[in-house]
Structure formats: C-alpha cells, structure tokens
CSV table of C-alpha atoms in Angstrom, one decimal:
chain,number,residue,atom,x,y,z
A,170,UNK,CA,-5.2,14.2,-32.5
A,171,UNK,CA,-4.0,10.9,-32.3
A,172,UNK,CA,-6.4,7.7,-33.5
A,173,UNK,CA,-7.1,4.9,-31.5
A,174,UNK,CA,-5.4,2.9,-34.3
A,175,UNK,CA,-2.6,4.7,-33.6
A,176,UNK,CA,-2.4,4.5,-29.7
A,177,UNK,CA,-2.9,0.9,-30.2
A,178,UNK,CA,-0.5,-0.8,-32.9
A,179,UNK,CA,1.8,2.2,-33.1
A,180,UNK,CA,2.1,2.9,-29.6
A,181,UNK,CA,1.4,-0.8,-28.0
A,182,UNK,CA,1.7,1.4,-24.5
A,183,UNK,CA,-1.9,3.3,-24.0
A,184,UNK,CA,-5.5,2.9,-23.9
A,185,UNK,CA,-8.4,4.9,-22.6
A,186,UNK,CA,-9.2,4.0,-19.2
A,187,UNK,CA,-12.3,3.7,-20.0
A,188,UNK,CA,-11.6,0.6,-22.4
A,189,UNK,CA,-8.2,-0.8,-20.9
A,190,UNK,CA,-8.4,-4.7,-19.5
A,191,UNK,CA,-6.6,-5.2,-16.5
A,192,UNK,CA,-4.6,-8.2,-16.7
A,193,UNK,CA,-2.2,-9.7,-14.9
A,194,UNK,CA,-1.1,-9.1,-10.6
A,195,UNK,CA,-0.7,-5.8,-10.3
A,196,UNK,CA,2.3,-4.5,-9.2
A,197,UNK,CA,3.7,-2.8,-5.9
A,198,UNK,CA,5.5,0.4,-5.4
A,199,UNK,CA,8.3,0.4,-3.8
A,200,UNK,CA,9.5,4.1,-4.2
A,201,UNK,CA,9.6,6.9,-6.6
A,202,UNK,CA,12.1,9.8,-7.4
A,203,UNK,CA,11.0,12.4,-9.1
A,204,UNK,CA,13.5,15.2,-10.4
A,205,UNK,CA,12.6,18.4,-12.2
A,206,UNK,CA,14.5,20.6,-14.4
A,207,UNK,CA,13.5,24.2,-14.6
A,208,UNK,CA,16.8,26.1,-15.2
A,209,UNK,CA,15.5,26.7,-19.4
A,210,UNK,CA,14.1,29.8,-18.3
A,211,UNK,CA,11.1,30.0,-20.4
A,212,UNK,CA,8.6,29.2,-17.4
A,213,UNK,CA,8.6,25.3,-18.5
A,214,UNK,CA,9.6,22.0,-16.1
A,215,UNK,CA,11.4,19.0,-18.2
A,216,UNK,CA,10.1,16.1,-15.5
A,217,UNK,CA,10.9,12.5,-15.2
A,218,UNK,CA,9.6,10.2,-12.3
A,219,UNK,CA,10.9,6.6,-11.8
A,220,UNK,CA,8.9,4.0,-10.6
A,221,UNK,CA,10.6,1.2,-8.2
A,222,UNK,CA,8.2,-1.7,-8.4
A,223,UNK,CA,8.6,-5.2,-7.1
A,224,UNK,CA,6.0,-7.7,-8.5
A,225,UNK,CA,3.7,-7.3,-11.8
A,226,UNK,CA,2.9,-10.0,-14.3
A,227,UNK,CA,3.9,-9.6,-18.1
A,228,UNK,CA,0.4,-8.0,-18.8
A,229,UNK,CA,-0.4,-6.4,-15.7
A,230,UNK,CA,-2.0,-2.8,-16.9
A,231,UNK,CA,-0.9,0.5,-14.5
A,232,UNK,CA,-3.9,3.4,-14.3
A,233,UNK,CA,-1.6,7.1,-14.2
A,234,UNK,CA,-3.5,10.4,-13.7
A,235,UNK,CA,-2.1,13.4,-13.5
A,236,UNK,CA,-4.2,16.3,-12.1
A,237,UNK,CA,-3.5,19.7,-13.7
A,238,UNK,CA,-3.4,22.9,-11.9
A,239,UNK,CA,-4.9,26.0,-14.5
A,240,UNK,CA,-2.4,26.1,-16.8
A,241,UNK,CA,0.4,23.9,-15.2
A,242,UNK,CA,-0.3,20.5,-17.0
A,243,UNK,CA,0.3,18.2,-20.0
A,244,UNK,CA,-2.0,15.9,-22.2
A,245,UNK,CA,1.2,13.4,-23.0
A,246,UNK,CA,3.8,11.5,-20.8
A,247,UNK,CA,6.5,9.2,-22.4
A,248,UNK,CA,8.0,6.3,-21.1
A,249,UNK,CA,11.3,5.2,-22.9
A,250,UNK,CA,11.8,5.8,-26.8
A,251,UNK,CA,8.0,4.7,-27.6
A,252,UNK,CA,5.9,7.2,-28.7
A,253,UNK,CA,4.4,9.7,-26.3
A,254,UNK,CA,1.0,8.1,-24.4
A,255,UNK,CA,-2.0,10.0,-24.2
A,256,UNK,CA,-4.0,11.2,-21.1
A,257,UNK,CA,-7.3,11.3,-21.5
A,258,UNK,CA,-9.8,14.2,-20.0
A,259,UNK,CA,-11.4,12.4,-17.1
A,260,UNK,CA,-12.9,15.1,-14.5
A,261,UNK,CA,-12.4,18.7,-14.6
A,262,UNK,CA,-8.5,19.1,-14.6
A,263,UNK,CA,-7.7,15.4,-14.1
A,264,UNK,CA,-6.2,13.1,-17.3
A,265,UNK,CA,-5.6,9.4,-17.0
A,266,UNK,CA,-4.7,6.4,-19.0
A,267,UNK,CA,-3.7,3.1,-18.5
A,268,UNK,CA,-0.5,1.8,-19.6
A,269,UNK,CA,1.2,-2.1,-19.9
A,270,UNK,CA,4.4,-1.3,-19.5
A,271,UNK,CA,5.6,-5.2,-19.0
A,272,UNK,CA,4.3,-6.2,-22.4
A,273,UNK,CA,5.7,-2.9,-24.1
A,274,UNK,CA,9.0,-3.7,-22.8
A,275,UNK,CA,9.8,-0.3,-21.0
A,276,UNK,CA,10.3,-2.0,-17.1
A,277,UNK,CA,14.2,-2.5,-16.9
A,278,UNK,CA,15.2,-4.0,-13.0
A,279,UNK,CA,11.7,-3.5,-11.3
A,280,UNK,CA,12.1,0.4,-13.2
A,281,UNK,CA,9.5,2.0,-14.6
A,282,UNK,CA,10.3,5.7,-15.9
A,283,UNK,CA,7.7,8.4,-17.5
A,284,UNK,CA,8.7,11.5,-18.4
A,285,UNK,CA,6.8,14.7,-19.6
A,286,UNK,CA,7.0,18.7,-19.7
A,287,UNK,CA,5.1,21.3,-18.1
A,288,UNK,CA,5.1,24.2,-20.9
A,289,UNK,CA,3.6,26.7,-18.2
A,290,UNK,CA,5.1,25.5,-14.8
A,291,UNK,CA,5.9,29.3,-13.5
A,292,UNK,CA,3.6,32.0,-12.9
A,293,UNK,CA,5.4,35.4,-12.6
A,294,UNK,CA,4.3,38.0,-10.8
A,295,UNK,CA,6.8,41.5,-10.7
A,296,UNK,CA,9.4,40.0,-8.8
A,297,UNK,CA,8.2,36.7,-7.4
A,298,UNK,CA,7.2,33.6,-8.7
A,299,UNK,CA,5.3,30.1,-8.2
A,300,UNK,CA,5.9,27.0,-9.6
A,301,UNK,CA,4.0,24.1,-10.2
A,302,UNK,CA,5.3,20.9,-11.0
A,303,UNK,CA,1.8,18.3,-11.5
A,304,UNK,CA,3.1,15.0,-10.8
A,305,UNK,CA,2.3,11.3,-12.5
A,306,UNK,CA,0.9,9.3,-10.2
A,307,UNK,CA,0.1,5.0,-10.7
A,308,UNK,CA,-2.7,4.3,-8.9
A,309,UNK,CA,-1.1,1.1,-7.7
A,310,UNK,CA,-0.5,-0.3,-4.0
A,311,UNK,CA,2.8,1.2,-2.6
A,312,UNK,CA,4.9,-0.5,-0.6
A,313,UNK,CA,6.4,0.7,3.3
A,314,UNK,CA,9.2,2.7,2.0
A,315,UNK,CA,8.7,5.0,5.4
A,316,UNK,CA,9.6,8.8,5.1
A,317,UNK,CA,11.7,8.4,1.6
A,318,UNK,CA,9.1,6.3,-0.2
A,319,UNK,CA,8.6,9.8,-2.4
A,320,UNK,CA,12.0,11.7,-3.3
A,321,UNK,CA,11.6,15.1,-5.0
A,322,UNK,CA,14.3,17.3,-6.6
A,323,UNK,CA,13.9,20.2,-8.5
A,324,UNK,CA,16.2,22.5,-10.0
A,325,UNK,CA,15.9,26.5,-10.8
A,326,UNK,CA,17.8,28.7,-12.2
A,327,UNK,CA,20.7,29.9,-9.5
A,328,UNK,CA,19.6,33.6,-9.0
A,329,UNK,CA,16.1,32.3,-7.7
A,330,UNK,CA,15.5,31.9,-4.2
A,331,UNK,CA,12.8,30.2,-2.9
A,332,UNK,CA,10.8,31.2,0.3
A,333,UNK,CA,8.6,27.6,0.6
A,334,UNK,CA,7.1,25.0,-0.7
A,335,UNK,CA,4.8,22.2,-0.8
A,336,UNK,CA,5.8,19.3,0.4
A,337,UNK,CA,7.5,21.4,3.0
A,338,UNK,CA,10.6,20.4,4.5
A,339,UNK,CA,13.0,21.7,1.1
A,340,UNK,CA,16.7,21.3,1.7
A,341,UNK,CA,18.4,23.8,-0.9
A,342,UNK,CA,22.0,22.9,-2.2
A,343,UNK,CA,23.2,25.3,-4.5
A,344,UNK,CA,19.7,25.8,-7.4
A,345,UNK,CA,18.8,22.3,-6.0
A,346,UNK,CA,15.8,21.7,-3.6
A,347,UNK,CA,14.9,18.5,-2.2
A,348,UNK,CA,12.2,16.8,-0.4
A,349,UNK,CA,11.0,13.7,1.0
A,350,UNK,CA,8.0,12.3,1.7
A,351,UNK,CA,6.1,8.5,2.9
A,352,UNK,CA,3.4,9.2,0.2
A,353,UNK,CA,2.6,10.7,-3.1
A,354,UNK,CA,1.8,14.3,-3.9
A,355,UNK,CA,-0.4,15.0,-6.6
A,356,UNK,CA,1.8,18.8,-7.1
A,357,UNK,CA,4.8,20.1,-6.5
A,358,UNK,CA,4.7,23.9,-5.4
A,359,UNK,CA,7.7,26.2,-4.7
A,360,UNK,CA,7.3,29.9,-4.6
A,361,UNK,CA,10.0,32.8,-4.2
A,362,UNK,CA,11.8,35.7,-5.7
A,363,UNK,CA,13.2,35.8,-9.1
A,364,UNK,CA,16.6,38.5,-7.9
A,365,UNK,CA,17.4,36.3,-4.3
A,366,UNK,CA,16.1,38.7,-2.3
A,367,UNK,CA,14.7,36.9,0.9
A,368,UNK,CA,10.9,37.3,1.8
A,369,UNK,CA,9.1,36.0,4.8
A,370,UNK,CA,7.1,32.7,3.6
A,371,UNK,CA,4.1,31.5,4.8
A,372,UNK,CA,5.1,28.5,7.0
A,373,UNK,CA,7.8,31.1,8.6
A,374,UNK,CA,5.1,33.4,8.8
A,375,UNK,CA,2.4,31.1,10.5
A,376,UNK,CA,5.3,30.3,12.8
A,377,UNK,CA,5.9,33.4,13.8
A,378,UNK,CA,2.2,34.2,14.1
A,379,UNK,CA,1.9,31.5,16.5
A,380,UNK,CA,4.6,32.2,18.7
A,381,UNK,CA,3.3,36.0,19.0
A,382,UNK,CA,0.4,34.6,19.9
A,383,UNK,CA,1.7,32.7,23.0
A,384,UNK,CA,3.5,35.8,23.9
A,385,UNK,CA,0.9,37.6,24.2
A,386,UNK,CA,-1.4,35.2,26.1
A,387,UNK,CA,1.8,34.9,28.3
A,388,UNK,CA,2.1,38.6,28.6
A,389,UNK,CA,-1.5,39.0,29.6
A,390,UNK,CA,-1.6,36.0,32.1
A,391,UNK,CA,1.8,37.6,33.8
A,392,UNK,CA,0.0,40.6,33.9
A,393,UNK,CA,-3.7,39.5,35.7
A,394,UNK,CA,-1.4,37.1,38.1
A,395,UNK,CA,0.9,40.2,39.1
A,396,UNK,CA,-2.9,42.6,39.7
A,397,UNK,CA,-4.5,39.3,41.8
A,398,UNK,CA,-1.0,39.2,43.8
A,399,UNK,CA,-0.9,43.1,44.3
C-alpha cells in the first residue's frame, strides 16, 4: 500500500478524490483512441488510451474512474514514466482519482495518455470466450467530435474469432477489431470462439429473431386475407 506521502511528493500526479483541489479551467475533450493488446495469451489486456484535449490551465485537476466488471479491473493506471497513480475504491466496483497532469508535465500537444493492464480480461468457457476491456474514463466536458470522438482497437490472438461485441459495429482486419463511437463506453466487450469456428451471436441472432417474426405475422395475415377472399 502506497502512503499518501508517497502519492504526493513521489508521485506529484494523484490524490484521493475525496481531498483533490480543483484548480485551474478544466479542460475539453476532443477525442480518445483507445487500443488494446490481448495477443500474450495469459487472459490479460495491456491498454493505453489517449486523450486529445484542447484547453486546461497549468493546474487544472482531471477526475478518472474506471468501473470494474468482477474480476476484469485494475487499482493502478500510469501516465508517462511517473510512477503508477492509484484509484481509489469509491462505490461497489467503481475506483477514481484525480490527476494534474499539466503541472506533472505528462500533456505533450494537447495529449494526455494513461495506460494500465487488466490481469483477468478473458473469461474461458470450453471453447468460447469473453473479454472485458474496463475503460478510463475523465470526467471532463467532451468536445463534438461526431461518430469518431471514441476510437477502439483491440487485438487477439489470430486463431480467435469473434462472434460480437459491445460497442457493436466491429470491423475485423486480420486479429484486429475496430470500433467507433460519438461517446465514451465505460467497457469494452467481445465474445467468440477460441479455435475460429463461427457461432451465431446475439445481435445476428436478435436479427434473425426479428425477421422470423415478420414472416410469420406476414404468413398469417396472407393467410386470413386469402380465407376472407375465398
């Protein structure tokens, strides 16, 4: 356990919410990119998200949270070469801090980067698998970025195949999938098979629900209109 002597002189980047002083304008967003690296093997997810942001005076403070999801999370993030910043239990699986990332020197061009791991990221199950990528989020004002203000890419090893996601709309190329989105998940979620075999997922499988559906109401209508007409 680190001491608050240490978060503060050593670190110079984090403080409990619960004490920080927010100083300074705070900043906009103007995007974020997050990319994901799961191709270890060993069920973990090497993350970094970077932070576009336009405005922010030198001692402006940034609240992050990250909410975990069982045992898909992390207590630490790191942002440059400093030492790694704490989050702090708020509410059930949620952890937050607050960060000054102008006066510790780690915003380069309007960039801000954190970077973290998720030790338990995939859950197995026989032949399938889910993944779980928690995602950093500042609770700052974002900017109108429109459908790309959020740009997620996540890599798995090449004999997995994925059958959906959350966000939805993956593109796969090659053991890359990427998403977009005009806001900011609080997860990541992917789910597939671990040999490539396809399997029906469930927004292909609502879809086809739904269109069975209509077929049959279709079906049935053709059917009382053809009686009435006999």
């Amino acid at each position: 356990m680190r001491t608050a002597k240490t978060l503060i002189v050593g670190i110079g980047l984090s403080l409990p919410v619960s004490v920080a002083a927010l100083q300074g304008s705070p900043p906009i967003v103007e995007s974020v990119v997050l990319t994901a690296d799961l191709t270890a093997g060993d069920g973990s997810a090497t993350v970094r998200v970077e932070y576009r942001l336009s405005g922010g005076a030198v001692g402006a403070a940034v609240p992050i949270q990250l909410l975990g999801f069982d045992d898909a999370t992390t207590d630490e993030v790191r942002a440059g070469d400093r030492d790694p910043i704490v989050l702090w239990p708020a509410s059930g699986t949620l952890r937050t801090a607050t960060i000054h990332p102008w006066a510790a020197g780690t915003v380069e061009n309007g960039r801000f980067v954190l970077e973290y791991e998720i030790l338990e990221a995939v859950q197995e199950s026989g032949n399938d698998f889910l993944v779980r990528i928690p995602v950093v989020v500042a609770k700052l004002p974002a900017g109108d970025a429109g459908d790309e203000f959020f740009r997620a890419s996540v890599r798995l090893p090449a004999a997995w195949r994925v059958a959906d996601g959350f966000p939805s709309g993956f593109q796969t190329d090659a053991a890359t999938h990427s998403t977009s989105l005009s806001v900011m998940p609080a997860v990541i979620r992917l789910r597939g098979t671990l040999d490539g075999r396809w399997r029906l997922g469930l927004p292909l499988f609502v879809d086809v629900l739904v269109v069975s559906i209509l077929l049959a109401f279709a079906f049935l209508g053709w059917i009382h209109l053809k009686r009435v007409a006999g």
